[in-house]
GROMACS .gro file of C-alpha atoms in nm:
model
  263
    1MET     CA    1   9.840  11.883  12.272
    2VAL     CA    2   9.909  11.988  11.907
    3GLU     CA    3  10.251  12.152  11.896
    4TRP     CA    4  10.188  12.342  11.574
    5PHE     CA    5   9.889  12.454  11.358
    6VAL     CA    6   9.857  12.729  11.106
    7ASN     CA    7   9.525  12.883  11.077
    8ASP     CA    8   9.482  12.963  10.724
    9VAL     CA    9   9.139  12.915  10.538
   10ALA     CA   10   9.281  12.750  10.243
   11GLY     CA   11   9.480  12.477  10.371
   12ILE     CA   12   9.209  12.421  10.600
   13VAL     CA   13   9.022  12.310  10.378
   14CYS     CA   14   9.253  12.123  10.139
   15CYS     CA   15   9.349  11.945  10.457
   16SER     CA   16   8.995  11.871  10.501
   17LEU     CA   17   8.945  11.735  10.141
   18THR     CA   18   9.240  11.504  10.208
   19TYR     CA   19   9.052  11.326  10.474
   20ILE     CA   20   8.733  11.309  10.289
   21LEU     CA   21   8.897  11.159  10.018
   22VAL     CA   22   9.054  10.903  10.187
   23PHE     CA   23   8.750  10.825  10.374
   24TYR     CA   24   8.555  10.791  10.061
   25SER     CA   25   8.825  10.558   9.946
   26GLN     CA   26   8.826  10.347  10.227
   27PHE     CA   27   8.414  10.323  10.187
   28VAL     CA   28   8.402  10.213   9.833
   29ILE     CA   29   8.685   9.974   9.851
   30ILE     CA   30   8.483   9.821  10.154
   31SER     CA   31   8.104   9.820  10.040
   32VAL     CA   32   8.176   9.783   9.696
   33VAL     CA   33   8.480   9.537   9.674
   34LEU     CA   34   8.496   9.347   9.960
   35LEU     CA   35   8.140   9.296  10.109
   36PRO     CA   36   8.008   9.141   9.807
   37ASP     CA   37   8.259   8.909   9.786
   38PRO     CA   38   8.432   8.883  10.118
   39ILE     CA   39   8.715   8.611   9.983
   40VAL     CA   40   9.034   8.610  10.149
   41SER     CA   41   9.217   8.772   9.876
   42SER     CA   42   8.953   9.060   9.887
   43THR     CA   43   8.993   9.051  10.293
   44ILE     CA   44   9.399   9.073  10.235
   45HIS     CA   45   9.367   9.349   9.974
   46VAL     CA   46   9.142   9.554  10.188
   47ALA     CA   47   9.368   9.504  10.500
   48VAL     CA   48   9.668   9.641  10.319
   49PHE     CA   49   9.500   9.892  10.185
   50ASN     CA   50   9.383  10.006  10.530
   51VAL     CA   51   9.702  10.011  10.712
   52LEU     CA   52   9.853  10.227  10.459
   53ALA     CA   53   9.544  10.455  10.515
   54VAL     CA   54   9.624  10.503  10.812
   55LEU     CA   55  10.007  10.532  10.757
   56ALA     CA   56   9.904  10.856  10.540
   57LEU     CA   57   9.681  10.995  10.756
   58TRP     CA   58   9.927  10.972  11.053
   59SER     CA   59  10.177  11.123  10.841
   60HIS     CA   60   9.959  11.365  10.714
   61LEU     CA   61   9.864  11.500  11.114
   62ARG     CA   62  10.200  11.495  11.241
   63ALA     CA   63  10.296  11.683  10.919
   64MET     CA   64  10.035  11.942  10.966
   65THR     CA   65  10.109  11.954  11.336
   66THR     CA   66  10.465  11.956  11.354
   67ASN     CA   67  10.665  12.291  11.382
   68PRO     CA   68  10.865  12.256  11.062
   69GLY     CA   69  11.180  12.451  11.220
   70THR     CA   70  11.077  12.804  11.267
   71VAL     CA   71  11.327  13.037  11.377
   72PRO     CA   72  11.309  13.245  11.701
   73MET     CA   73  11.125  13.564  11.690
   74GLU     CA   74  11.256  13.879  11.850
   75THR     CA   75  11.595  13.773  11.870
   76PHE     CA   76  11.764  14.083  11.712
   77ASN     CA   77  11.617  14.295  12.024
   78VAL     CA   78  11.741  14.060  12.254
   79ARG     CA   79  12.060  13.992  12.149
   80TYR     CA   80  12.208  14.302  11.997
   81GLY     CA   81  12.165  14.673  12.055
   82GLY     CA   82  12.194  14.758  11.719
   83LYS     CA   83  12.276  14.685  11.377
   84GLU     CA   84  12.681  14.793  11.387
   85ASP     CA   85  12.702  14.471  11.615
   86LEU     CA   86  12.563  14.258  11.367
   87LYS     CA   87  12.853  14.293  11.097
   88SER     CA   88  12.716  14.010  10.809
   89ALA     CA   89  12.449  13.863  10.988
   90VAL     CA   90  12.113  13.825  10.758
   91LEU     CA   91  11.779  14.000  10.936
   92CYS     CA   92  11.433  13.912  10.861
   93LEU     CA   93  11.259  14.224  10.918
   94LYS     CA   94  10.923  14.042  10.930
   95CYS     CA   95  11.002  13.843  11.193
   96ASN     CA   96  11.291  14.076  11.378
   97SER     CA   97  11.493  13.803  11.388
   98ILE     CA   98  11.841  13.681  11.254
   99LYS     CA   99  11.827  13.403  11.009
  100PRO     CA  100  12.013  13.087  11.003
  101GLU     CA  101  12.192  13.004  10.720
  102ARG     CA  102  11.955  12.818  10.471
  103ALA     CA  103  11.633  12.985  10.679
  104HIS     CA  104  11.313  13.154  10.432
  105HIS     CA  105  11.036  13.354  10.510
  106CYS     CA  106  10.702  13.221  10.463
  107SER     CA  107  10.409  13.467  10.448
  108VAL     CA  108  10.153  13.213  10.534
  109CYS     CA  109  10.309  13.068  10.835
  110LYS     CA  110  10.459  13.415  10.877
  111ARG     CA  111  10.785  13.288  11.036
  112CYS     CA  112  11.137  13.208  10.902
  113VAL     CA  113  11.176  12.823  10.847
  114ARG     CA  114  11.478  12.634  10.853
  115LYS     CA  115  11.553  12.483  10.534
  116MET     CA  116  11.239  12.581  10.412
  117ASP     CA  117  11.128  12.391  10.109
  118HIS     CA  118  10.788  12.511  10.022
  119HIS     CA  119  10.443  12.584  10.172
  120CYS     CA  120  10.209  12.300  10.097
  121PRO     CA  121   9.824  12.389  10.137
  122TRP     CA  122   9.755  11.993  10.167
  123VAL     CA  123   9.915  11.953  10.475
  124ASN     CA  124   9.851  12.349  10.581
  125ASN     CA  125  10.192  12.363  10.691
  126CYS     CA  126  10.547  12.485  10.557
  127VAL     CA  127  10.762  12.173  10.482
  128GLY     CA  128  11.111  12.230  10.665
  129GLN     CA  129  11.353  12.058  10.841
  130GLN     CA  130  11.160  11.931  11.113
  131ASN     CA  131  10.868  11.782  10.946
  132GLN     CA  132  11.023  11.714  10.567
  133LYS     CA  133  10.981  11.371  10.661
  134PHE     CA  134  10.605  11.321  10.734
  135PHE     CA  135  10.578  11.523  10.430
  136ILE     CA  136  10.755  11.246  10.239
  137LEU     CA  137  10.588  10.948  10.393
  138PHE     CA  138  10.263  11.132  10.340
  139THR     CA  139  10.335  11.172   9.964
  140PHE     CA  140  10.475  10.811   9.963
  141TYR     CA  141  10.176  10.659  10.141
  142ILE     CA  142   9.898  10.819   9.964
  143PHE     CA  143  10.067  10.722   9.601
  144SER     CA  144  10.067  10.386   9.718
  145ILE     CA  145   9.719  10.362   9.828
  146SER     CA  146   9.629  10.520   9.483
  147LEU     CA  147   9.783  10.253   9.290
  148HIS     CA  148   9.634   9.994   9.523
  149ALA     CA  149   9.297  10.146   9.483
  150ILE     CA  150   9.328  10.159   9.106
  151TYR     CA  151   9.405   9.795   9.090
  152MET     CA  152   9.127   9.671   9.287
  153ALA     CA  153   8.883   9.909   9.113
  154VAL     CA  154   8.958   9.760   8.788
  155GLN     CA  155   9.007   9.400   8.890
  156LYS     CA  156   8.609   9.471   9.043
  157ILE     CA  157   8.526   9.634   8.730
  158ILE     CA  158   8.620   9.346   8.497
  159HIS     CA  159   8.522   9.106   8.731
  160CYS     CA  160   8.163   9.203   8.742
  161SER     CA  161   8.174   9.305   8.363
  162ASP     CA  162   8.211   8.942   8.302
  163GLN     CA  163   7.927   8.851   8.540
  164GLU     CA  164   7.717   9.128   8.367
  165TRP     CA  165   7.717   9.276   8.723
  166SER     CA  166   7.507   9.018   8.858
  167HIS     CA  167   7.591   8.903   9.243
  168CYS     CA  168   7.810   9.227   9.245
  169GLY     CA  169   7.679   9.347   9.574
  170SER     CA  170   7.387   9.496   9.723
  171LEU     CA  171   7.427   9.804   9.552
  172SER     CA  172   7.270   9.886   9.215
  173PRO     CA  173   7.522   9.779   8.908
  174PRO     CA  174   7.499  10.186   8.825
  175VAL     CA  175   7.581  10.307   9.143
  176SER     CA  176   7.827  10.083   9.196
  177LEU     CA  177   8.009  10.140   8.855
  178MET     CA  178   7.961  10.499   8.942
  179LEU     CA  179   8.103  10.485   9.292
  180LEU     CA  180   8.451  10.258   9.112
  181THR     CA  181   8.495  10.538   8.831
  182ILE     CA  182   8.472  10.826   9.063
  183LEU     CA  183   8.762  10.628   9.274
  184LEU     CA  184   8.955  10.562   8.975
  185PHE     CA  185   8.990  10.921   8.918
  186ILE     CA  186   9.069  11.017   9.245
  187SER     CA  187   9.319  10.779   9.270
  188LEU     CA  188   9.482  10.871   8.909
  189LEU     CA  189   9.468  11.218   8.986
  190PHE     CA  190   9.636  11.220   9.349
  191GLY     CA  191   9.857  10.956   9.227
  192LEU     CA  192  10.014  11.128   8.959
  193PHE     CA  193  10.047  11.425   9.215
  194THR     CA  194  10.196  11.259   9.518
  195GLY     CA  195  10.427  11.055   9.272
  196ILE     CA  196  10.580  11.358   9.126
  197MET     CA  197  10.588  11.509   9.462
  198PHE     CA  198  10.757  11.227   9.606
  199GLY     CA  199  11.015  11.179   9.374
  200THR     CA  200  11.132  11.591   9.363
  201GLN     CA  201  11.140  11.552   9.749
  202ILE     CA  202  11.342  11.245   9.751
  203TYR     CA  203  11.588  11.447   9.454
  204ALA     CA  204  11.588  11.769   9.665
  205ILE     CA  205  11.719  11.597   9.975
  206VAL     CA  206  11.959  11.379   9.779
  207ASP     CA  207  12.087  11.678   9.582
  208ASP     CA  208  12.090  11.896   9.939
  209GLN     CA  209  11.890  12.187   9.780
  210THR     CA  210  11.533  12.285   9.872
  211GLY     CA  211  11.263  12.394   9.632
  212ILE     CA  212  11.307  12.736   9.721
  213GLU     CA  213  11.660  12.738   9.685
  214LYS     CA  214  11.659  12.587   9.329
  215LEU     CA  215  11.371  12.832   9.243
  216LYS     CA  216  11.588  13.158   9.378
  217ASN     CA  217  11.924  12.970   9.246
  218GLU     CA  218  12.067  13.021   9.535
  219VAL     CA  219  12.439  12.972   9.559
  220VAL     CA  220  12.560  12.691   9.756
  221THR     CA  221  12.763  12.827  10.073
  222TRP     CA  222  12.696  12.517  10.300
  223GLU     CA  223  12.911  12.193  10.338
  224ARG     CA  224  12.759  11.918  10.092
  225LEU     CA  225  12.696  11.600  10.240
  226THR     CA  226  12.683  11.245  10.050
  227TRP     CA  227  12.328  11.127   9.934
  228SER     CA  228  12.334  10.851  10.213
  229GLN     CA  229  12.410  11.116  10.464
  230ASN     CA  230  12.121  11.341  10.347
  231LEU     CA  231  11.890  11.073  10.358
  232GLN     CA  232  11.980  11.008  10.721
  233GLU     CA  233  11.955  11.350  10.789
  234VAL     CA  234  11.584  11.359  10.688
  235LEU     CA  235  11.465  11.020  10.763
  236GLY     CA  236  11.676  10.914  11.050
  237ARG     CA  237  12.041  10.840  11.138
  238ARG     CA  238  12.025  10.476  11.116
  239MET     CA  239  11.828  10.308  10.851
  240GLY     CA  240  11.538  10.061  10.950
  241TYR     CA  241  11.164  10.059  10.990
  242ARG     CA  242  11.176  10.363  11.173
  243TRP     CA  243  11.259  10.530  10.796
  244LEU     CA  244  10.879  10.392  10.729
  245LEU     CA  245  10.711  10.541  11.033
  246PRO     CA  246  10.631  10.911  11.104
  247VAL     CA  247  10.838  10.919  11.453
  248MET     CA  248  11.089  11.251  11.456
  249PRO     CA  249  11.433  11.125  11.439
  250ALA     CA  250  11.609  11.158  11.711
  251HIS     CA  251  11.844  11.432  11.610
  252LEU     CA  252  11.587  11.613  11.556
  253ALA     CA  253  11.369  11.630  11.855
  254PRO     CA  254  11.258  11.961  11.994
  255GLY     CA  255  11.602  12.091  12.185
  256LYS     CA  256  11.829  11.869  11.987
  257VAL     CA  257  11.869  12.139  11.682
  258PRO     CA  258  12.074  12.439  11.793
  259TYR     CA  259  11.992  12.761  11.676
  260LYS     CA  260  12.284  12.900  11.490
  261PHE     CA  261  12.272  13.208  11.298
  262GLN     CA  262  12.464  13.335  10.985
  263VAL     CA  263  12.768  13.578  11.037
   0.00000   0.00000   0.00000
């Protein structure tokens, strides 16, 4: 059962394109790189590539279908009868709710999101407190398979060029070269993009300021944690293999994060 899904046309198109490009890369790696020369080294490379691709798509699915940390709606009417009772509470008139500290309203999701970093069309969702780990893992694994694909494609082109493209598979040399060239272009483009996104996300976590907070140049009023504590807040309290898996940290599970508003 899908926990959360944003009905945004641009986001759905970007997500569909993400899956198409990953599946295209797998097709080229298997049909052009592996099958013509199924030696042990090629088989290992393709196995590693496919494991990373599965982790990337798993992370993407979790980032897309996990509630990013939305604030309950209509909390103003439920909790208070008038503005005189609110003192200095921060209100969102679009959600008719009381905003917790570090929450921002997303015009695409049409909700306030705790620790919102930005809205990403590539995962068709906001990146916030509850799904930032999944977004980080998605960018990391896409960056990894992009580098791996570049390495395998370049190796294949060099190998086939030395053999004048004889015995380089069932596909004709022009078709093989075209598929590998497209794969190189996609891998370079998305490798650069996700590498930058991964770096900026890690920096934002260590610095304890989200992208939107930096953009708005907001004054830090919250308690600053150490860089290791900030990483543990996003990836999990105990460092281990679970940091690399798109599973929800126990302290961020539904019902574990209390709804606190700023007064």
